[in-house]
CSV table of C-alpha atoms in Angstrom, one decimal:
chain,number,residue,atom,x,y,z
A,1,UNK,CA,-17.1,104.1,-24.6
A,2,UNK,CA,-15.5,104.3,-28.0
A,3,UNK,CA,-18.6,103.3,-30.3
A,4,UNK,CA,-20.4,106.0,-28.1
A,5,UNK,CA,-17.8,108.8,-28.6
A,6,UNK,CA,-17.6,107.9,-32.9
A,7,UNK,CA,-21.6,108.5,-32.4
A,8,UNK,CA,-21.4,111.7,-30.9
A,9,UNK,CA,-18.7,112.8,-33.4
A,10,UNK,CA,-21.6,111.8,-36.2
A,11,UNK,CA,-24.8,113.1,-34.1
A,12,UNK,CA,-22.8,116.4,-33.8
A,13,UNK,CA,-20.3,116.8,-36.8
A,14,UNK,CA,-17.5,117.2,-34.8
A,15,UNK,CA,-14.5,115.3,-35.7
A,16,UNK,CA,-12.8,115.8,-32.7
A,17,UNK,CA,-14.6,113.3,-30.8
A,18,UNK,CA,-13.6,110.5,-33.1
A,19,UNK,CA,-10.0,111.9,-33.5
A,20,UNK,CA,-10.2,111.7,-30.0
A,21,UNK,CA,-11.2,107.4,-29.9
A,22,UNK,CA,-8.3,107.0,-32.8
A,23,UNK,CA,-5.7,108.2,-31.0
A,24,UNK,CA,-6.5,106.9,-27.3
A,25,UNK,CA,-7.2,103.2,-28.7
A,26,UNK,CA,-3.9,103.5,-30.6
A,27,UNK,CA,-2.2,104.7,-27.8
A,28,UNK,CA,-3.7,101.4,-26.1
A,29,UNK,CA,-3.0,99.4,-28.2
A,30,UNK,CA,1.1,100.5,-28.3
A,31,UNK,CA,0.9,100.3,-24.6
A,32,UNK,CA,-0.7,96.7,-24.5
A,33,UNK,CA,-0.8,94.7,-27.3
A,34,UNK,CA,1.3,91.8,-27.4
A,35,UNK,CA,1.6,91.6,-31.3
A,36,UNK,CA,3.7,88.0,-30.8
A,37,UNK,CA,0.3,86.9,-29.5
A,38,UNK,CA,-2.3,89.3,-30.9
A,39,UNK,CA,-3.5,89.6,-27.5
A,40,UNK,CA,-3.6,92.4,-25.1
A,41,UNK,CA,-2.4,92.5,-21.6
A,42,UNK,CA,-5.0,93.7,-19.0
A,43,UNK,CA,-2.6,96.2,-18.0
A,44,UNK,CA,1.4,96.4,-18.2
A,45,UNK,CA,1.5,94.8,-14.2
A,46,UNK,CA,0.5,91.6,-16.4
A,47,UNK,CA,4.1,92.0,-18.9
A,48,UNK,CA,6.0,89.8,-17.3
A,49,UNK,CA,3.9,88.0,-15.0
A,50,UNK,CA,3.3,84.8,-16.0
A,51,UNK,CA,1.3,80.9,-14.4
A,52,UNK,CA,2.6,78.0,-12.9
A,53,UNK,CA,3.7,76.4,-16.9
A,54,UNK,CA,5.2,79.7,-17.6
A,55,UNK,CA,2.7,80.8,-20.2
A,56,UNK,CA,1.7,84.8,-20.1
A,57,UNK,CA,-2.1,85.8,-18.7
A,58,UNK,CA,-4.6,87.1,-21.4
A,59,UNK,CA,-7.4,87.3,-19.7
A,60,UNK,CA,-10.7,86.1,-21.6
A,61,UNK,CA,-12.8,88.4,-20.8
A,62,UNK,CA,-10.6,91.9,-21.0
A,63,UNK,CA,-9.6,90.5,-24.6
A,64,UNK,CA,-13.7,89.6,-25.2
A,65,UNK,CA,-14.6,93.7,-23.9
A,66,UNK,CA,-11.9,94.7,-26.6
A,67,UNK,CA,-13.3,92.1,-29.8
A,68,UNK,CA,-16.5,93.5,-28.2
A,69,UNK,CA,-15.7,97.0,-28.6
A,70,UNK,CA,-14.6,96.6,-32.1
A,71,UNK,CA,-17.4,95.4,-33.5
A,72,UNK,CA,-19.3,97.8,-32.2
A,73,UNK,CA,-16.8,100.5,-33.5
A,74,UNK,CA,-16.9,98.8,-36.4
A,75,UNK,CA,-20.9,99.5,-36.6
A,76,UNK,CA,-20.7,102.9,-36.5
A,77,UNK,CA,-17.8,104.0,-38.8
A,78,UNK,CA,-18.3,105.0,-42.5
A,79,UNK,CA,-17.6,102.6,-44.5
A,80,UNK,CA,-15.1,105.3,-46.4
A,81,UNK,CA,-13.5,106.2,-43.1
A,82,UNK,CA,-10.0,106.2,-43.6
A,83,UNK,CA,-9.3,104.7,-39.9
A,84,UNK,CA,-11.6,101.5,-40.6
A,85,UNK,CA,-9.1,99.7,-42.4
A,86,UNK,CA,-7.4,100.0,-38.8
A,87,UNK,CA,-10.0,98.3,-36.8
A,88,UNK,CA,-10.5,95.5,-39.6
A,89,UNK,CA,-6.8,94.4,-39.3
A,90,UNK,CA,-6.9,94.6,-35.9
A,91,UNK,CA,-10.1,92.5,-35.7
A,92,UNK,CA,-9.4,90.3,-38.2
A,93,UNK,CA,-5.7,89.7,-36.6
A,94,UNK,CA,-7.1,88.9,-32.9
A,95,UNK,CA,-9.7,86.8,-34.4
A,96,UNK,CA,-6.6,84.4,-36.8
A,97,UNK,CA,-5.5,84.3,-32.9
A,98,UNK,CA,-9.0,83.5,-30.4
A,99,UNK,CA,-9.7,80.6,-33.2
A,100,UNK,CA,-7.0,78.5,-31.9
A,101,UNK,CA,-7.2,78.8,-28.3
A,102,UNK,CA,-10.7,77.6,-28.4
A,103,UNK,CA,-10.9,74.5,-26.6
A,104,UNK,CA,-12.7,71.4,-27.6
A,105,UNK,CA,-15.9,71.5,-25.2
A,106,UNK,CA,-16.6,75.0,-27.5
A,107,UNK,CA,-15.7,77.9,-24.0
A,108,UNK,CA,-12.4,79.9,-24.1
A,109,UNK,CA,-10.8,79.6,-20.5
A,110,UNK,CA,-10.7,82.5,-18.7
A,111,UNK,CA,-7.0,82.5,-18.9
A,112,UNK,CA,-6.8,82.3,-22.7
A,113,UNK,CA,-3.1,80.7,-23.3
A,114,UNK,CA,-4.4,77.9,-20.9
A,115,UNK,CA,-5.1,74.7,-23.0
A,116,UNK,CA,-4.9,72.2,-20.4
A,117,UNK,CA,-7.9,69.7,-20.8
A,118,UNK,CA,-8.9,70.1,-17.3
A,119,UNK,CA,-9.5,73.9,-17.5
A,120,UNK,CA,-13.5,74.7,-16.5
A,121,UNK,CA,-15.0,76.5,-19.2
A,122,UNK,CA,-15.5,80.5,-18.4
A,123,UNK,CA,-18.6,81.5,-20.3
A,124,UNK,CA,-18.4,86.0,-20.5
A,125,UNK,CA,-15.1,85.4,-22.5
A,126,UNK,CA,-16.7,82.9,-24.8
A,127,UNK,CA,-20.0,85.0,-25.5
A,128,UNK,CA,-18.3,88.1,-26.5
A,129,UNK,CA,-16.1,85.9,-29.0
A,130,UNK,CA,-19.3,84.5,-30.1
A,131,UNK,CA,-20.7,87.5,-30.3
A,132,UNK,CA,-17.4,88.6,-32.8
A,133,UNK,CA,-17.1,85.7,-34.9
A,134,UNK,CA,-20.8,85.6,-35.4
A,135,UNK,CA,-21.0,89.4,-36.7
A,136,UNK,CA,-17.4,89.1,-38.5
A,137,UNK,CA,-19.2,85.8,-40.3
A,138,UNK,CA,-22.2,87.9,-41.1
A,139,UNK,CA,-20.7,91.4,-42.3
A,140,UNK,CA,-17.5,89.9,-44.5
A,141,UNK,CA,-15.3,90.3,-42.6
A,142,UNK,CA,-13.9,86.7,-41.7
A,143,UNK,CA,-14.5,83.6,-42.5
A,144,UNK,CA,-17.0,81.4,-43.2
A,145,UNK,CA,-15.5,78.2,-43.2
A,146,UNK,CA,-13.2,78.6,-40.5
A,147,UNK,CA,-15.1,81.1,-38.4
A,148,UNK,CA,-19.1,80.7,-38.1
A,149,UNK,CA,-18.3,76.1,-36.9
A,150,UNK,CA,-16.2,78.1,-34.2
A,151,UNK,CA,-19.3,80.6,-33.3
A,152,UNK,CA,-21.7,77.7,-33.5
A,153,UNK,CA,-19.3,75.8,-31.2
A,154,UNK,CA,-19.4,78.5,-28.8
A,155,UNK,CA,-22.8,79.4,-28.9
A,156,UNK,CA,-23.3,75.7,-27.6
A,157,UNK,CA,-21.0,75.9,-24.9
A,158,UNK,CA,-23.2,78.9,-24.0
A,159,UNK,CA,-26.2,76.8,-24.0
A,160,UNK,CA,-24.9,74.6,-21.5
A,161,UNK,CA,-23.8,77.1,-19.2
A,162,UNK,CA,-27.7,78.2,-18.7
A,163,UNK,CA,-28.2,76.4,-15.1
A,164,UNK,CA,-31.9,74.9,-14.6
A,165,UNK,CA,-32.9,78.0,-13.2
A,166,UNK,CA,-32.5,80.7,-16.3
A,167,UNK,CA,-28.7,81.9,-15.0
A,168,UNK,CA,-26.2,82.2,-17.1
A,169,UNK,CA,-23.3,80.2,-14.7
A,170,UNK,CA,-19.5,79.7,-15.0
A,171,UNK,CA,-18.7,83.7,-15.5
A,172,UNK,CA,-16.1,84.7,-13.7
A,173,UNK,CA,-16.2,87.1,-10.5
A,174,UNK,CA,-15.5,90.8,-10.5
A,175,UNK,CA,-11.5,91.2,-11.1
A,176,UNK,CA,-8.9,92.2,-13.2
A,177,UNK,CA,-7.1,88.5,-14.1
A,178,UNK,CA,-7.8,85.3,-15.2
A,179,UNK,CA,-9.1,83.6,-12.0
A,180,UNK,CA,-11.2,80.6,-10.6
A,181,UNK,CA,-15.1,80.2,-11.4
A,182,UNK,CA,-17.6,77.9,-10.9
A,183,UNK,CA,-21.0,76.7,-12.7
A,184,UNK,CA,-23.1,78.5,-9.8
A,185,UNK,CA,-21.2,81.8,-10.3
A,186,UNK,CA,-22.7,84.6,-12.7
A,187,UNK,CA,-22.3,88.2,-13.1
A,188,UNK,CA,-24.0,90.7,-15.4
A,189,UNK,CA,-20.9,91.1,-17.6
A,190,UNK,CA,-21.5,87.2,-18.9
A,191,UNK,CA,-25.6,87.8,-19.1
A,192,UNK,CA,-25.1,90.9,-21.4
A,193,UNK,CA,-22.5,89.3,-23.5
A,194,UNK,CA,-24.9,86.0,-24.0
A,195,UNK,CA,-27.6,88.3,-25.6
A,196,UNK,CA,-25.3,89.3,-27.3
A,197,UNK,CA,-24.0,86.7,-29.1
A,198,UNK,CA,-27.6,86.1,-29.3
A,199,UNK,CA,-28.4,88.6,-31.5
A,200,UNK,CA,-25.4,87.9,-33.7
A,201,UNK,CA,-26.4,84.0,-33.9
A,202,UNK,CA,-29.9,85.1,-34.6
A,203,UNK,CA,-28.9,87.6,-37.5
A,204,UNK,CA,-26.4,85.0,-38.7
A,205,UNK,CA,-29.0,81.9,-38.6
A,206,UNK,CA,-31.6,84.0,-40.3
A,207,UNK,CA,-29.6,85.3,-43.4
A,208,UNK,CA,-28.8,81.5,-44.0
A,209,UNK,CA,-32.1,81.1,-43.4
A,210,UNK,CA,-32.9,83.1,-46.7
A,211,UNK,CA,-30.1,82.1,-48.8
């Protein structure tokens, strides 16, 4: 919704619109982002609640809708636009976070503190953090070094998530937590997030491509 509503205050001159996306995402962000972690809580039931090893629940794929979400904020604002600095920050601080919780087989678990070595991969998470690093790589705003060998990493893990028959498996279920998942399990929340991350590899490969 927020990309949407900062093209409508564009497609219609009114700045109220876009006043309207600054304010509620800061007021979000107050409410439920965890700046220790640079993570945000699904919602404030999820404060103190925390897994068997004590560890607080991110989940993957609410934090991979909000890297999501700035990008695609990100898109649309001026470049002038005196709330973009904002969004950078904020992007480029969840993003110094999400590098390091990558685990070695390339995914993000769906619970995103979870490093255990035995966690199954959860693939809607790890395509919209693709999807980020990929177009953060690409436009300037992050890394190279450090940040296109962990979207190339996850763009893997993606690649073998694609079962034999063309779906996209390990995305978790409908919910509104980390929970279980399974390689014959999809949803359309991991299928649109795997294009894309698709698009951003693909704009990413080609520009190297050139250089």
């Amino acid at each position: 919704a927020p990309p949407t509503i900062v093209g409508l205050a564009k497609a219609t001159d009114e700045k109220r619109y876009a006043d309207f996306v600054h304010e509620e995402w800061k007021a979000t962000t107050d409410y439920l982002f965890d700046p220790s972690e640079q993570l945000y809580f699904r919602d404030s039931r999820f404060f103190d609640m925390r897994d068997a090893k004590g560890r607080k629940l991110f989940w993957s794929r609410g934090n991979g809708w909000v890297m999501g979400g700035l990008v695609r904020v990100l898109q649309v604002l001026d470049k002038k636009d005196p709330q973009r600095p904002y969004y950078e920050k904020l992007f480029k601080d969840m993003a110094a976070k999400l590098v390091t919780l990558q685990k070695a087989d390339g995914y993000w678990p769906a619970s995103l503190l979870d490093n255990d070595p035995g966690t199954p991969p959860e693939s809607s998470g790890t395509a919209f953090f693709t999807y980020a690093f990929a177009w953060g790589v690409d436009n300037g705003l992050l890394d190279r070094t450090t940040y296109e060998p962990s979207a190339v990493r996850g763009w893997d893990a993606l690649q073998r998530a694609v079962q034999p028959d063309g779906m996209l498996g390990w995305v978790q279920q409908v919910g509104d937590r980390p929970d279980s998942v399974s390689a014959t399990e999809t949803q359309f929340y991991g299928s649109g997030a795997y294009l894309l991350a698709g698009t951003a590899m693909y704009d990413l490969s080609k520009k190297r491509i050139k250089r």
